[in-house]
Short mmCIF file of C-alpha atoms in Angstrom, two decimals:
data_model
loop_
_atom_site.label_atom_id
_atom_site.label_comp_id
_atom_site.label_asym_id
_atom_site.label_seq_id
_atom_site.Cartn_x
_atom_site.Cartn_y
_atom_site.Cartn_z
CA UNK A 770 -25.64 -16.63 16.60
CA UNK A 771 -27.78 -15.31 19.45
CA UNK A 772 -24.89 -13.35 20.96
CA UNK A 773 -23.60 -11.98 17.64
CA UNK A 774 -23.79 -8.35 16.64
CA UNK A 775 -23.90 -8.04 12.88
CA UNK A 776 -23.77 -5.43 10.14
CA UNK A 777 -26.60 -5.82 7.66
CA UNK A 778 -26.51 -2.55 5.71
CA UNK A 779 -24.17 0.26 4.71
CA UNK A 780 -24.97 3.74 3.44
CA UNK A 781 -21.96 5.88 2.64
CA UNK A 782 -21.13 9.23 1.08
CA UNK A 783 -17.41 9.79 0.63
CA UNK A 784 -15.24 11.81 -1.76
CA UNK A 785 -14.15 8.51 -3.34
CA UNK A 786 -17.58 7.00 -3.88
CA UNK A 787 -21.25 7.00 -2.90
CA UNK A 788 -23.09 3.83 -1.89
CA UNK A 789 -21.66 0.57 -0.59
CA UNK A 790 -20.70 -1.13 -3.85
CA UNK A 791 -19.38 2.03 -5.53
CA UNK A 792 -17.32 2.89 -2.45
CA UNK A 793 -15.89 -0.61 -2.11
CA UNK A 794 -14.90 -0.63 -5.77
CA UNK A 795 -13.37 2.86 -5.50
CA UNK A 796 -11.10 2.01 -2.56
CA UNK A 797 -10.21 -1.31 -4.16
CA UNK A 798 -9.05 0.61 -7.23
CA UNK A 799 -7.21 3.24 -5.20
CA UNK A 800 -9.46 6.08 -6.32
CA UNK A 801 -8.78 9.36 -4.53
CA UNK A 802 -11.46 12.01 -4.10
CA UNK A 803 -9.49 15.26 -3.89
CA UNK A 804 -9.94 18.41 -5.92
CA UNK A 805 -10.28 22.17 -5.77
CA UNK A 806 -12.84 23.20 -3.17
CA UNK A 807 -16.07 24.63 -4.59
CA UNK A 808 -18.23 24.83 -1.45
CA UNK A 809 -16.65 28.09 -0.27
CA UNK A 810 -14.06 30.65 -1.32
CA UNK A 811 -10.50 29.53 -0.51
CA UNK A 812 -8.70 32.54 -2.02
CA UNK A 813 -7.64 33.71 1.45
CA UNK A 814 -5.89 30.42 2.25
CA UNK A 815 -2.65 28.76 1.16
CA UNK A 816 -4.60 25.53 0.59
CA UNK A 817 -7.36 25.15 -2.00
CA UNK A 818 -7.68 21.35 -2.05
CA UNK A 819 -10.22 19.23 -0.18
CA UNK A 820 -12.44 16.20 -0.47
CA UNK A 821 -16.04 17.03 -1.43
CA UNK A 822 -18.92 14.63 -2.03
CA UNK A 823 -19.14 14.66 -5.84
CA UNK A 824 -22.37 16.12 -7.28
CA UNK A 825 -24.32 15.67 -4.06
CA UNK A 826 -28.02 16.34 -4.65
CA UNK A 827 -30.14 15.51 -1.57
CA UNK A 828 -33.34 15.58 -3.64
CA UNK A 829 -32.14 12.43 -5.41
CA UNK A 830 -32.19 10.54 -2.11
CA UNK A 831 -34.71 12.34 0.10
CA UNK A 832 -37.13 14.04 -2.28
CA UNK A 833 -37.91 17.78 -2.17
CA UNK A 834 -40.07 17.88 0.93
CA UNK A 835 -38.53 19.23 4.13
CA UNK A 836 -35.07 20.06 2.78
CA UNK A 837 -35.26 23.85 2.83
CA UNK A 838 -34.34 24.21 6.50
CA UNK A 839 -31.77 21.41 6.71
CA UNK A 840 -28.03 22.07 6.64
CA UNK A 841 -25.51 20.05 4.62
CA UNK A 842 -24.48 17.73 7.48
CA UNK A 843 -28.07 16.76 8.18
CA UNK A 844 -28.88 16.17 4.51
CA UNK A 845 -25.75 14.03 4.12
CA UNK A 846 -26.48 11.81 7.12
CA UNK A 847 -30.18 11.44 6.23
CA UNK A 848 -29.17 10.43 2.70
CA UNK A 849 -26.70 7.90 4.12
CA UNK A 850 -29.44 6.53 6.38
CA UNK A 851 -31.73 6.12 3.38
CA UNK A 852 -29.06 4.10 1.54
CA UNK A 853 -28.30 2.02 4.65
CA UNK A 854 -31.94 1.09 5.26
CA UNK A 855 -32.33 0.13 1.61
CA UNK A 856 -29.10 -1.89 1.67
CA UNK A 857 -30.24 -3.73 4.82
CA UNK A 858 -33.77 -4.16 3.45
CA UNK A 859 -34.97 -2.86 6.80
CA UNK A 860 -38.39 -1.23 6.86
CA UNK A 861 -39.28 0.84 9.92
CA UNK A 862 -42.77 -0.11 11.08
CA UNK A 863 -44.87 0.25 14.22
CA UNK A 864 -43.75 -3.25 15.12
CA UNK A 865 -40.03 -2.42 15.23
CA UNK A 866 -39.76 1.35 15.59
CA UNK A 867 -39.34 1.34 19.39
CA UNK A 868 -36.64 -1.34 19.23
CA UNK A 869 -34.65 0.61 16.61
CA UNK A 870 -32.19 3.32 17.64
CA UNK A 871 -29.95 5.99 16.14
CA UNK A 872 -26.38 6.80 17.22
CA UNK A 873 -24.47 9.44 15.25
CA UNK A 874 -20.95 10.70 15.78
CA UNK A 875 -20.26 14.31 14.86
CA UNK A 876 -18.18 17.12 16.31
CA UNK A 877 -18.30 20.05 13.88
CA UNK A 878 -21.58 19.09 12.20
CA UNK A 879 -23.34 22.25 13.35
CA UNK A 880 -20.42 24.68 13.22
CA UNK A 881 -21.34 26.34 9.93
CA UNK A 882 -25.00 26.62 10.94
CA UNK A 883 -24.05 28.20 14.26
CA UNK A 884 -21.77 30.67 12.50
CA UNK A 885 -24.37 31.74 9.96
CA UNK A 886 -27.19 31.95 12.49
CA UNK A 887 -25.11 34.06 14.88
CA UNK A 888 -23.85 36.26 12.05
CA UNK A 889 -27.42 37.15 11.11
CA UNK A 890 -28.24 37.86 14.74
CA UNK A 891 -25.24 40.15 15.13
CA UNK A 892 -25.97 42.02 11.90
CA UNK A 893 -29.71 42.45 12.17
CA UNK A 894 -30.42 41.70 15.83
CA UNK A 895 -31.81 38.57 17.49
CA UNK A 896 -35.42 39.49 16.61
CA UNK A 897 -34.66 39.17 12.89
CA UNK A 898 -33.06 35.73 12.69
CA UNK A 899 -34.98 32.94 10.97
CA UNK A 900 -36.24 30.69 13.81
CA UNK A 901 -36.66 27.74 11.43
CA UNK A 902 -32.87 27.61 11.06
CA UNK A 903 -32.21 27.42 14.80
CA UNK A 904 -32.53 23.59 15.07
CA UNK A 905 -29.46 23.25 12.80
CA UNK A 906 -27.34 25.01 15.42
CA UNK A 907 -27.55 22.15 17.92
CA UNK A 908 -25.12 19.27 17.60
CA UNK A 909 -27.82 16.59 17.73
CA UNK A 910 -29.61 17.94 14.66
CA UNK A 911 -28.22 15.26 12.27
CA UNK A 912 -29.16 12.35 14.55
CA UNK A 913 -32.57 13.78 15.42
CA UNK A 914 -33.48 14.36 11.79
CA UNK A 915 -32.61 10.76 10.90
CA UNK A 916 -35.19 9.59 13.45
CA UNK A 917 -37.75 12.20 12.37
CA UNK A 918 -37.45 11.45 8.66
CA UNK A 919 -37.59 7.66 8.98
CA UNK A 920 -39.99 7.38 11.92
CA UNK A 921 -37.55 5.80 14.36
CA UNK A 922 -38.86 6.02 17.94
CA UNK A 923 -36.14 4.16 19.85
CA UNK A 924 -33.19 5.86 21.52
CA UNK A 925 -31.46 8.75 19.74
CA UNK A 926 -27.89 9.67 20.67
CA UNK A 927 -25.19 12.03 19.43
CA UNK A 928 -21.56 11.30 20.30
CA UNK A 929 -18.89 13.97 20.02
CA UNK A 930 -15.44 12.50 20.65
CA UNK A 931 -13.54 14.05 17.76
CA UNK A 932 -11.85 11.64 15.36
CA UNK A 933 -13.27 8.70 17.33
CA UNK A 934 -16.91 9.86 17.32
CA UNK A 935 -18.38 7.56 14.66
CA UNK A 936 -16.43 4.49 15.81
CA UNK A 937 -17.64 5.27 19.32
CA UNK A 938 -21.21 5.43 17.99
CA UNK A 939 -20.78 1.88 16.65
CA UNK A 940 -19.54 0.76 20.05
CA UNK A 941 -22.43 2.56 21.78
CA UNK A 942 -24.92 0.89 19.43
CA UNK A 943 -23.37 -2.53 20.02
CA UNK A 944 -23.65 -2.09 23.78
CA UNK A 945 -27.35 -1.20 23.47
CA UNK A 946 -27.96 -4.38 21.48
CA UNK A 947 -25.98 -6.49 23.95
CA UNK A 948 -28.08 -5.06 26.79
CA UNK A 949 -31.27 -6.00 24.90
CA UNK A 950 -32.29 -2.34 24.76
CA UNK A 951 -32.44 -2.39 20.95
CA UNK A 952 -32.67 -4.93 18.15
CA UNK A 953 -31.28 -2.65 15.46
CA UNK A 954 -29.39 0.64 15.39
CA UNK A 955 -28.48 3.07 12.63
CA UNK A 956 -24.96 4.05 13.71
CA UNK A 957 -22.29 6.12 12.03
CA UNK A 958 -21.01 9.65 11.63
CA UNK A 959 -20.98 12.81 9.56
CA UNK A 960 -18.93 15.95 8.97
CA UNK A 961 -19.46 18.54 6.26
CA UNK A 962 -16.67 20.52 4.62
CA UNK A 963 -17.20 24.15 5.59
CA UNK A 964 -15.14 27.32 5.78
CA UNK A 965 -15.15 27.50 9.59
CA UNK A 966 -13.66 24.02 10.06
CA UNK A 967 -11.23 24.57 7.21
CA UNK A 968 -10.05 27.86 8.75
CA UNK A 969 -9.42 26.20 12.11
CA UNK A 970 -7.32 23.33 10.75
CA UNK A 971 -5.52 25.65 8.31
CA UNK A 972 -4.49 28.09 11.03
CA UNK A 973 -3.39 25.26 13.32
CA UNK A 974 -1.08 24.01 10.57
CA UNK A 975 -2.71 20.58 10.28
CA UNK A 976 -3.50 20.81 6.56
CA UNK A 977 -1.07 19.54 3.95
CA UNK A 978 0.02 22.51 1.88
CA UNK A 979 -0.36 25.06 4.68
CA UNK A 980 3.24 26.12 4.13
CA UNK A 981 2.69 26.67 0.40
CA UNK A 982 3.69 23.19 -0.81
CA UNK A 983 1.45 21.10 -3.05
CA UNK A 984 -1.11 19.29 -0.84
CA UNK A 985 -0.63 15.54 -0.68
CA UNK A 986 -2.21 12.88 1.52
CA UNK A 987 0.41 10.16 1.97
CA UNK A 988 -0.02 8.23 5.24
CA UNK A 989 3.11 6.58 6.65
CA UNK A 990 5.23 8.17 3.90
CA UNK A 991 8.34 10.18 4.83
CA UNK A 992 7.02 13.17 2.80
CA UNK A 993 3.83 13.55 4.82
CA UNK A 994 3.16 17.06 6.14
CA UNK A 995 -0.51 17.12 7.12
CA UNK A 996 -3.89 15.86 5.98
CA UNK A 997 -6.35 16.86 3.30
CA UNK A 998 -9.62 17.89 4.95
CA UNK A 999 -12.73 16.20 3.56
CA UNK A 1000 -16.40 15.62 4.26
CA UNK A 1001 -18.27 12.37 4.56
CA UNK A 1002 -21.23 10.51 6.02
CA UNK A 1003 -21.59 6.82 6.79
CA UNK A 1004 -24.36 4.82 8.43
CA UNK A 1005 -24.16 1.13 9.28
CA UNK A 1006 -27.23 -0.88 10.24
CA UNK A 1007 -26.19 -2.85 13.33
CA UNK A 1008 -28.44 -5.68 14.53
CA UNK A 1009 -28.45 -8.56 16.94
CA UNK A 1010 -27.69 -11.78 15.12
CA UNK A 1011 -31.05 -13.23 16.10
CA UNK A 1012 -33.00 -10.20 14.87
CA UNK A 1013 -31.16 -10.36 11.55
CA UNK A 1014 -31.90 -14.07 11.23
CA UNK A 1015 -35.54 -13.64 12.15
CA UNK A 1016 -36.13 -11.17 9.34
CA UNK A 1017 -33.96 -13.04 6.82
CA UNK A 1018 -31.39 -10.27 6.47
CA UNK A 1019 -28.14 -10.66 4.55
CA UNK A 1020 -25.20 -10.29 6.93
CA UNK A 1021 -22.13 -8.36 5.72
CA UNK A 1022 -19.87 -8.99 8.71
CA UNK A 1023 -19.87 -9.51 12.48
CA UNK A 1024 -18.69 -7.16 15.22
CA UNK A 1025 -16.58 -9.36 17.46
CA UNK A 1026 -15.03 -6.93 19.94
CA UNK A 1027 -14.26 -3.33 20.76
CA UNK A 1028 -12.42 -1.15 23.23
CA UNK A 1029 -11.88 2.48 24.28
CA UNK A 1030 -9.10 4.17 26.19
CA UNK A 1031 -8.14 7.74 27.01
CA UNK A 1032 -4.57 9.04 27.02
CA UNK A 1033 -4.21 12.05 29.36
CA UNK A 1034 -0.76 12.79 27.94
CA UNK A 1035 -2.28 13.89 24.62
CA UNK A 1036 -1.96 17.63 24.12
CA UNK A 1037 -2.97 18.19 20.48
CA UNK A 1038 -0.36 15.58 19.45
CA UNK A 1039 -1.99 12.15 20.05
CA UNK A 1040 -0.01 11.46 23.23
CA UNK A 1041 2.43 8.61 23.71
CA UNK A 1042 0.44 5.78 22.15
CA UNK A 1043 -0.60 4.39 25.54
CA UNK A 1044 -4.28 5.08 24.87
CA UNK A 1045 -4.26 3.40 21.46
CA UNK A 1046 -2.37 0.41 22.87
CA UNK A 1047 -4.91 0.04 25.67
CA UNK A 1048 -7.87 0.36 23.28
CA UNK A 1049 -6.47 -2.37 21.00
CA UNK A 1050 -5.76 -4.65 23.96
CA UNK A 1051 -9.29 -4.10 25.30
CA UNK A 1052 -10.79 -4.92 21.89
CA UNK A 1053 -8.76 -8.13 21.61
CA UNK A 1054 -9.81 -9.18 25.11
CA UNK A 1055 -13.44 -8.31 24.41
CA UNK A 1056 -13.37 -10.50 21.29
CA UNK A 1057 -11.48 -13.31 23.03
CA UNK A 1058 -8.74 -12.95 20.41
CA UNK A 1059 -4.95 -12.93 20.51
CA UNK A 1060 -2.87 -10.67 18.21
CA UNK A 1061 -2.30 -13.70 15.94
CA UNK A 1062 -6.04 -13.79 15.18
CA UNK A 1063 -6.02 -10.45 13.30
CA UNK A 1064 -5.57 -10.64 9.51
CA UNK A 1065 -5.77 -6.97 8.52
CA UNK A 1066 -5.61 -3.56 10.21
CA UNK A 1067 -7.54 -0.61 8.80
CA UNK A 1068 -5.47 2.21 10.26
CA UNK A 1069 -6.36 5.76 11.21
CA UNK A 1070 -3.14 7.31 9.85
CA UNK A 1071 -3.98 10.62 8.16
CA UNK A 1072 -0.62 11.82 6.83
CA UNK A 1073 0.43 13.75 9.95
CA UNK A 1074 3.86 13.07 11.42
CA UNK A 1075 2.71 12.20 14.94
CA UNK A 1076 -0.32 10.00 14.35
CA UNK A 1077 1.24 7.84 11.64
CA UNK A 1078 4.38 7.27 13.72
CA UNK A 1079 2.47 6.46 16.93
CA UNK A 1080 0.07 4.10 15.18
CA UNK A 1081 2.94 2.26 13.49
CA UNK A 1082 4.77 1.88 16.80
CA UNK A 1083 1.69 0.56 18.62
CA UNK A 1084 0.87 -1.92 15.85
CA UNK A 1085 4.45 -3.13 15.73
CA UNK A 1086 4.59 -3.55 19.50
CA UNK A 1087 1.40 -5.64 19.57
CA UNK A 1088 1.39 -7.46 16.22
CA UNK A 1089 4.97 -7.29 15.00
CA UNK A 1090 5.28 -6.78 11.25
CA UNK A 1091 3.06 -9.74 10.32
CA UNK A 1092 -0.25 -7.94 9.72
CA UNK A 1093 -0.83 -5.75 6.65
CA UNK A 1094 -1.96 -2.20 7.48
CA UNK A 1095 -3.52 0.37 5.18
CA UNK A 1096 -5.18 3.75 5.52
CA UNK A 1097 -8.29 4.61 3.52
CA UNK A 1098 -7.65 8.28 4.39
CA UNK A 1099 -5.06 8.26 1.60
CA UNK A 1100 -8.12 8.19 -0.70
CA UNK A 1101 -10.90 9.87 1.28
CA UNK A 1102 -8.88 12.43 3.25
CA UNK A 1103 -9.53 13.29 6.89
CA UNK A 1104 -13.28 13.26 7.45
CA UNK A 1105 -12.82 13.78 11.19
CA UNK A 1106 -15.85 12.42 13.09
CA UNK A 1107 -17.02 10.40 10.08
CA UNK A 1108 -13.64 8.73 9.58
CA UNK A 1109 -14.14 5.77 11.92
CA UNK A 1110 -17.42 4.71 10.30
CA UNK A 1111 -15.88 5.10 6.83
CA UNK A 1112 -12.95 2.92 7.94
CA UNK A 1113 -15.39 0.33 9.27
CA UNK A 1114 -17.17 0.29 5.90
CA UNK A 1115 -13.76 -0.20 4.28
CA UNK A 1116 -12.89 -3.14 6.54
CA UNK A 1117 -16.28 -4.77 5.89
CA UNK A 1118 -15.57 -4.51 2.17
CA UNK A 1119 -12.11 -6.03 2.59
CA UNK A 1120 -13.63 -9.02 4.39
CA UNK A 1121 -16.37 -9.42 1.80
CA UNK A 1122 -14.22 -9.08 -1.32
CA UNK A 1123 -11.06 -10.76 -0.06
CA UNK A 1124 -9.12 -7.68 -1.09
CA UNK A 1125 -7.02 -5.41 1.13
CA UNK A 1126 -7.35 -1.79 -0.03
CA UNK A 1127 -4.09 0.05 -0.65
CA UNK A 1128 -2.41 2.99 1.01
CA UNK A 1129 -2.12 5.40 -1.89
CA UNK A 1130 0.69 7.91 -2.50
CA UNK A 1131 3.19 5.77 -0.58
CA UNK A 1132 6.61 6.31 -2.19
CA UNK A 1133 9.22 7.18 0.46
CA UNK A 1134 9.83 4.93 3.44
CA UNK A 1135 9.97 6.55 6.87
CA UNK A 1136 12.42 4.81 9.24
CA UNK A 1137 9.85 5.26 12.03
CA UNK A 1138 7.07 3.59 10.00
CA UNK A 1139 8.30 0.11 9.11
CA UNK A 1140 5.20 -2.03 8.49
CA UNK A 1141 3.52 -3.58 5.46
CA UNK A 1142 1.33 -0.69 4.28
CA UNK A 1143 -0.01 -2.35 1.08
CA UNK A 1144 1.44 0.47 -1.04
CA UNK A 1145 -0.48 1.89 -4.00
CA UNK A 1146 -2.15 -1.31 -5.17
CA UNK A 1147 -4.85 -3.48 -3.63
CA UNK A 1148 -3.85 -6.97 -2.56
CA UNK A 1149 -5.98 -10.06 -3.03
CA UNK A 1150 -5.98 -11.98 0.23
CA UNK A 1151 -8.62 -14.01 2.01
CA UNK A 1152 -8.99 -12.40 5.42
CA UNK A 1153 -11.29 -13.47 8.22
CA UNK A 1154 -10.75 -10.66 10.73
CA UNK A 1155 -10.02 -6.94 10.59
CA UNK A 1156 -9.12 -4.41 13.26
CA UNK A 1157 -10.26 -0.80 12.78
CA UNK A 1158 -8.44 1.96 14.67
CA UNK A 1159 -9.33 5.54 15.53
CA UNK A 1160 -7.29 8.04 17.53
CA UNK A 1161 -7.90 11.68 18.43
CA UNK A 1162 -5.20 14.29 19.17
CA UNK A 1163 -7.02 15.15 22.41
CA UNK A 1164 -6.63 11.66 23.90
CA UNK A 1165 -9.57 9.50 22.75
CA UNK A 1166 -8.76 6.09 21.25
CA UNK A 1167 -11.13 3.44 19.93
CA UNK A 1168 -10.80 0.03 18.27
CA UNK A 1169 -13.34 -2.33 16.71
CA UNK A 1170 -12.78 -5.88 15.45
CA UNK A 1171 -14.83 -7.25 12.55
CA UNK A 1172 -15.06 -10.88 11.46
CA UNK A 1173 -16.17 -12.40 8.19
CA UNK A 1174 -19.64 -13.93 8.33
#
């Protein structure tokens, strides 16, 4: 147990559910979280559908004090941290604050704040901007505010590797624990749904419905034509096995191995699959596992033609068609930098409940995607290991292996 890295708490805000138990039940039941966007005006776009956190009120989780100058990303990740600490029954004290760290993955978390701050400066001049809003314009604002709010004095890191950012934050946290530089880490990711991010993905043609069709998120399905953009925040409390035992913590699952690889051939289209294949192989080697040791794969497919096809090919090459694969993005949408942490929460739930969550909206088979995708209905199955994948169109690839405790 001394060498184990374990997950002892989960705090999650997703379009499908808020909080560990509610989220696990939602994905088990195949609950999707899509609807008409209310956070900003979409009348100038072809797409009006997204995944918002339902009825998010930060006061409910953080109280009223200190919220006025925080942006949505920071309030979401601080709220997720609050739930994670409560779930782990971890109290930050003077005795453990220096051995506790924070690692947050985010890429566009400050984009809306930067836009609004600069807009005011351009309209009124730099002397008239509100200086209290400036901290939101830096990308490490979410991570820093987690440490400030909860009195965490250990390391504080922000990771910005696109789709892989929050899974990379889990890997970063695990390395810190292995190196005995931390006993516990709050690790995860966040992205808010804002007009600036929506505009970018809409104009690049990544969103389902950009061509005027009805938006649909259907990973691996032949009808797929883009993803539904969403927001989300997830924090996992990662601890050394010994630290968790010493404080009598309940262990949700164990992190057994992980790997990263970059694919230089990726040019906005996920590359050739070489990076993902290398990341999976590195994770298996790190865990001391063979492909036969994996019981379930929580995929990163997001309903785009390229990613779903490449992921299916890589999985088939390494595992054959033996291992069931599903994508939680069929229910939560594409939460970008938060997606890896949300997938990790999903895999932990699958191990705990003995239920593989479904891939929703799967109706038409694609000849290039020929695996067992657990279509439309959860499957009861005792699983002991799960592989979580994350891939970015710019070349980053990450993989994490969880094991049942």
